[in-house]
Short mmCIF file of C-alpha atoms in Angstrom, two decimals:
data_model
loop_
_atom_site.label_atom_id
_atom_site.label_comp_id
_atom_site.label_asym_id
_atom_site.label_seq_id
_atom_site.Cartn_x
_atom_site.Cartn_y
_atom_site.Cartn_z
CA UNK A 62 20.34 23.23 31.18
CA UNK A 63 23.39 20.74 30.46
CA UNK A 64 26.27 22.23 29.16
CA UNK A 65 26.36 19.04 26.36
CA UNK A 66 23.38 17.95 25.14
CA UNK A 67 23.27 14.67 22.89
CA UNK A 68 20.46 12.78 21.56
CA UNK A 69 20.69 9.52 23.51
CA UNK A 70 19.11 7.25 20.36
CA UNK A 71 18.82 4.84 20.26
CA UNK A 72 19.56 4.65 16.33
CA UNK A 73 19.48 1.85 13.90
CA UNK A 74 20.63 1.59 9.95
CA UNK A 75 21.49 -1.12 7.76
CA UNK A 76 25.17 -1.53 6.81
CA UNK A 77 27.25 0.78 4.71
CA UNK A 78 24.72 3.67 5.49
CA UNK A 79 25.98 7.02 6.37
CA UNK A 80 25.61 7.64 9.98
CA UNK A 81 25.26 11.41 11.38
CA UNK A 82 25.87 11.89 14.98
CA UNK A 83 25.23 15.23 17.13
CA UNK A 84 26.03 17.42 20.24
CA UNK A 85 25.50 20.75 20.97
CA UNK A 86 26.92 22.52 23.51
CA UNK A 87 26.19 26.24 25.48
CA UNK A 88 29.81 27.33 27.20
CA UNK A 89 31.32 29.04 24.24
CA UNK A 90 34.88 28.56 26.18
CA UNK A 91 35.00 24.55 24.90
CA UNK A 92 37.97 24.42 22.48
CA UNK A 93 38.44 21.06 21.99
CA UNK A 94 36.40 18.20 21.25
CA UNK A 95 36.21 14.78 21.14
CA UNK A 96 34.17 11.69 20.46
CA UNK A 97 34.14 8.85 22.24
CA UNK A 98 33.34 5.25 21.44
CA UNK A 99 31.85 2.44 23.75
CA UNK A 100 30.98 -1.00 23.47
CA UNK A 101 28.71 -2.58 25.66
CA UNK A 102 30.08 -3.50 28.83
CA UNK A 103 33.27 -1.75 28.64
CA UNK A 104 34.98 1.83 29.18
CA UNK A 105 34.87 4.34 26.55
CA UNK A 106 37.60 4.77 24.12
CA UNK A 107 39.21 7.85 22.64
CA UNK A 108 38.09 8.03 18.71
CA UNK A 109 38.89 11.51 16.95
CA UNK A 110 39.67 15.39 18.74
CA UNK A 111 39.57 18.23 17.12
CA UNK A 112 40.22 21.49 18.11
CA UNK A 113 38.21 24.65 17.34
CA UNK A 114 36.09 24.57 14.34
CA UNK A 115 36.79 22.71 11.21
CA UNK A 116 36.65 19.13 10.06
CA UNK A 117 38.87 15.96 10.61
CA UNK A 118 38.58 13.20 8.97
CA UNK A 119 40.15 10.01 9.91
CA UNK A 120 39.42 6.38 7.48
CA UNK A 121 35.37 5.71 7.57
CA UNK A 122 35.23 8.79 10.52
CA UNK A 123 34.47 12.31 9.89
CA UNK A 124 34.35 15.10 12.62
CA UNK A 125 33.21 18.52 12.46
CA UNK A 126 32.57 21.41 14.49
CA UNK A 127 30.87 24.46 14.32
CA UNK A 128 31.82 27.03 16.69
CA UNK A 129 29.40 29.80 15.63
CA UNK A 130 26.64 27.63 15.93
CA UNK A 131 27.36 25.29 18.92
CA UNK A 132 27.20 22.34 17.30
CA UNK A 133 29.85 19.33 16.86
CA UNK A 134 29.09 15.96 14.55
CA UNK A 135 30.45 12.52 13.99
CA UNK A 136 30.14 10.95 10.23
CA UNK A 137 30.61 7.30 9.70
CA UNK A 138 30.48 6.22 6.16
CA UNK A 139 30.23 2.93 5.01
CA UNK A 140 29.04 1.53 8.34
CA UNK A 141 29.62 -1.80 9.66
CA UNK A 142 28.13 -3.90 12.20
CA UNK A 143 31.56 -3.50 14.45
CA UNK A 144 30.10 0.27 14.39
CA UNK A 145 27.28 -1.16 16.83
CA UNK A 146 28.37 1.15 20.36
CA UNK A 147 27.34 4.13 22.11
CA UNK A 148 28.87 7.24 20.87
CA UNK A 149 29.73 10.55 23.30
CA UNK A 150 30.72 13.56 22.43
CA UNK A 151 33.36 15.65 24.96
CA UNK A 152 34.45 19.05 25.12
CA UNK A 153 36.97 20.90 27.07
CA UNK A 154 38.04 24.58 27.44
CA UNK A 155 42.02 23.52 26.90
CA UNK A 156 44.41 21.56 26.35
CA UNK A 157 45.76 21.39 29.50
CA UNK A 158 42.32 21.73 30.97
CA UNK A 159 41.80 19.71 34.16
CA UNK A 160 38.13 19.22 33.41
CA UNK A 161 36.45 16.99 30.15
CA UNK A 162 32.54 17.59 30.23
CA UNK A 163 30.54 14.31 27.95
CA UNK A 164 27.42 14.37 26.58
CA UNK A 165 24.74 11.35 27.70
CA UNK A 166 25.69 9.06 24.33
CA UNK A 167 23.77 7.88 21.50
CA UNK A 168 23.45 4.11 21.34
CA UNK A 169 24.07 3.18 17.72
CA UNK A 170 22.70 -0.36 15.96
CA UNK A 171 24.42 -1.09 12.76
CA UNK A 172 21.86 -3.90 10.93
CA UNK A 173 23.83 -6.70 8.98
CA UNK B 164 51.99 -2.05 29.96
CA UNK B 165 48.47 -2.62 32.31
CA UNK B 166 46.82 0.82 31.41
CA UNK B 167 44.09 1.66 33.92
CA UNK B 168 42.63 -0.83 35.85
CA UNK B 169 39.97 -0.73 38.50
CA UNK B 170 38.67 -2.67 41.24
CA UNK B 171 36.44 -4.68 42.25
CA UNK B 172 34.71 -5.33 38.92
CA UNK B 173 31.56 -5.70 40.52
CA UNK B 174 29.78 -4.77 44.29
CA UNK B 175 26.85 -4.94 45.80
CA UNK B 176 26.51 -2.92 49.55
CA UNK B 177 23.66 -2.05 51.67
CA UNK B 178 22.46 1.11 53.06
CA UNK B 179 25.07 2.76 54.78
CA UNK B 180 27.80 0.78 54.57
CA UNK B 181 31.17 2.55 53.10
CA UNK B 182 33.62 1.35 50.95
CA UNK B 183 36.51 2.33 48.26
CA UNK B 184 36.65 1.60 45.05
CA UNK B 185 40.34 1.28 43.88
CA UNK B 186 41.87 2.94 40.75
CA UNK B 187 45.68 2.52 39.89
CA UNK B 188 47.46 3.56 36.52
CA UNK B 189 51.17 2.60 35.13
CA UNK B 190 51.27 5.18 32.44
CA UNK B 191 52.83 8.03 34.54
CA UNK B 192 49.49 10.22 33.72
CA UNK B 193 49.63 13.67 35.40
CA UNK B 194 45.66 13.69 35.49
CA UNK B 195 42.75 11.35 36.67
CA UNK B 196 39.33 11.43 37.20
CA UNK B 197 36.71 10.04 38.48
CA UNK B 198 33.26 9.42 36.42
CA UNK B 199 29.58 7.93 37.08
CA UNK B 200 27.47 6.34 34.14
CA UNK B 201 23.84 6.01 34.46
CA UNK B 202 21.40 5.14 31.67
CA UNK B 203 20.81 8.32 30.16
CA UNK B 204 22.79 10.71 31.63
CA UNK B 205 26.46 10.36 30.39
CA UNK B 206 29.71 10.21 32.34
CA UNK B 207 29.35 12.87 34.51
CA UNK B 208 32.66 13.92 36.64
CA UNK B 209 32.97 13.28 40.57
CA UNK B 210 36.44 14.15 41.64
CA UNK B 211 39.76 14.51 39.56
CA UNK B 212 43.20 15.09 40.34
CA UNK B 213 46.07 17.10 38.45
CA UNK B 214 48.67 15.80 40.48
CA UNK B 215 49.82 13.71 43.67
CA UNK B 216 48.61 15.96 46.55
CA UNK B 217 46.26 17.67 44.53
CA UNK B 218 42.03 17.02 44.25
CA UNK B 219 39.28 18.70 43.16
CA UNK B 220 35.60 18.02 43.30
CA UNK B 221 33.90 17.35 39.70
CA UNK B 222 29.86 17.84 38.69
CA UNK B 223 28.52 15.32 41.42
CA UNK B 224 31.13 15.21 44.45
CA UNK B 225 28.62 14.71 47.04
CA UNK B 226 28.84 11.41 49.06
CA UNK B 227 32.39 10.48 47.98
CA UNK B 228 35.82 11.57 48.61
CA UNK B 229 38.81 10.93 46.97
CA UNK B 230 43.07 11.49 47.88
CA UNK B 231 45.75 11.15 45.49
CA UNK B 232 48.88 10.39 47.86
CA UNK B 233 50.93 8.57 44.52
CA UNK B 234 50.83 9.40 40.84
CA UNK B 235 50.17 6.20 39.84
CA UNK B 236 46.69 5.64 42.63
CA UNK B 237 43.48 7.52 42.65
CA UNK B 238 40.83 5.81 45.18
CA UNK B 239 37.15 6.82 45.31
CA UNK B 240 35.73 6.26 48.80
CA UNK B 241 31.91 6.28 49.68
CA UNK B 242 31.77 6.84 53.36
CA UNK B 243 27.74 5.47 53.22
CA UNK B 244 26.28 4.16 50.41
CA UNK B 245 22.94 5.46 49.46
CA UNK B 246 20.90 3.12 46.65
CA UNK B 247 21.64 6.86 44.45
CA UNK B 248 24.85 6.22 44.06
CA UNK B 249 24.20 2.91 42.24
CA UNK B 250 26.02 3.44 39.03
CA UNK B 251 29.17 2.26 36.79
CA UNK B 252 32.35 4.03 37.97
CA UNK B 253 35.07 4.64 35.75
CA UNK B 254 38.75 5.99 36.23
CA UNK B 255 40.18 7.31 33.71
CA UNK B 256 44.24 8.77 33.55
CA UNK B 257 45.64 11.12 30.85
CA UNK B 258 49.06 12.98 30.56
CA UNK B 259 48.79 16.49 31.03
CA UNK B 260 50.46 17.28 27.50
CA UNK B 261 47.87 14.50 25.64
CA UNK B 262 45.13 17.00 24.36
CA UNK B 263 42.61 15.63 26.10
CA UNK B 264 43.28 11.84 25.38
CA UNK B 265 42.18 10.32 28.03
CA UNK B 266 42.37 6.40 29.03
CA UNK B 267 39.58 4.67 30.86
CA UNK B 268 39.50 1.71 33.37
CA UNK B 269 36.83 -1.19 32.76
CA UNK B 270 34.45 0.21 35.19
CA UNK B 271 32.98 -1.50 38.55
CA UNK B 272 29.43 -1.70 38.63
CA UNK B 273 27.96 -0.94 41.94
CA UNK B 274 24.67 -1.89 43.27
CA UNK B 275 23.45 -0.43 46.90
CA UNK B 276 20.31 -1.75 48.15
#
């Protein structure tokens, strides 16, 4: 079983839907979290952390994690087309932690 | 400021042959790593270092090494290229202090036939 497990899509909506993005996760040591944004043809980019459970929110982004159940999720409101990437989750077991497992990605289509 | 950058952007080898691919990083990061990308399976970790000197192996470490002699350089050698270890590579660099912020490279995609 992977330690991060993420739907890999891929998923489609029409602009300015809500989007709802998932991981779940078995090693109950993972403290922090992050997703992770990445266009085609490019490396991934850094777009919200949180650490332990709670919510973030950060302009269209929301992020939330649930330690009790495992589970970690990315809300984009209003989406746009610019949206269009593959998202992965992350998790680590500290801040200083030498080690950053991701999830496979869900490829995300964002219809004009 | 250049971030991380990787190289070659591209490379195609055959069966057996080895070769490194180069990482270097002008942010004074503590930490880099080395990932694979294949359709459906994520970035999964090879190697990563904490520090000049220091290396560890990652999920998939088999058929590559890696030194970290500088802060700034992190090279990835495959010592013979097996068509399973066609893949994107990416470096990625992150201060030890960052919470987990880490910085990738553009990736070099590899091909071995």
């Amino acid at each position: 079983q992977k330690e991060v497990e993420q739907d890999p899509g891929p998923l489609s909506v029409p602009e300015g839907a809500i989007v709802s993005l998932n991981c779940t996760y078995s090693n109950s040591a993972f403290q922090y979290f992050m997703w992770y944004r990445q266009y085609s043809r490019k490396g991934p980019e850094l777009l919200m952390y949180t650490y332990s459970s709670g919510n973030k929110e950060d302009g269209r982004f929301t992020a939330q994690v649930d330690k009790s159940s495992k589970y970690i999720s990315l809300f984009i409101r209003d989406s746009q087309p610019s949206d269009s990437a593959t998202y992965l989750c992350a998790m680590s077991a500290g801040s200083s932690a030498s080690k950053i497992i991701f999830g496979s990605g869900t490829r995300l289509s964002i219809r004009p | 400021n250049a971030g991380v950058t990787q190289t070659p952007k591209f490379q195609v080898l055959k069966t057996g042959q080895s070769m490194t691919l180069q990482c270097a990083q002008d942010m004074n990061h503590e930490y880099m790593s080395w990932y694979r990308q294949d359709p459906g399976m994520g970035l999964r970790l090879i190697h990563y270092s904490v520090g000049a000197g220091i290396t560890d192996q990652g999920e998939v470490p088999n058929g590559y090494n890696v030194s970290r002699s500088t802060t700034e350089d992190f090279p990835l050698r495959l010592l013979s290229a097996a068509p399973s270890q066609t893949s994107v590579y990416f470096c990625a660099s992150r201060a030890r202090s960052s919470y987990n912020e880490q910085f990738f490279g553009p990736g070099t995609r590899l091909t071995v036939l």
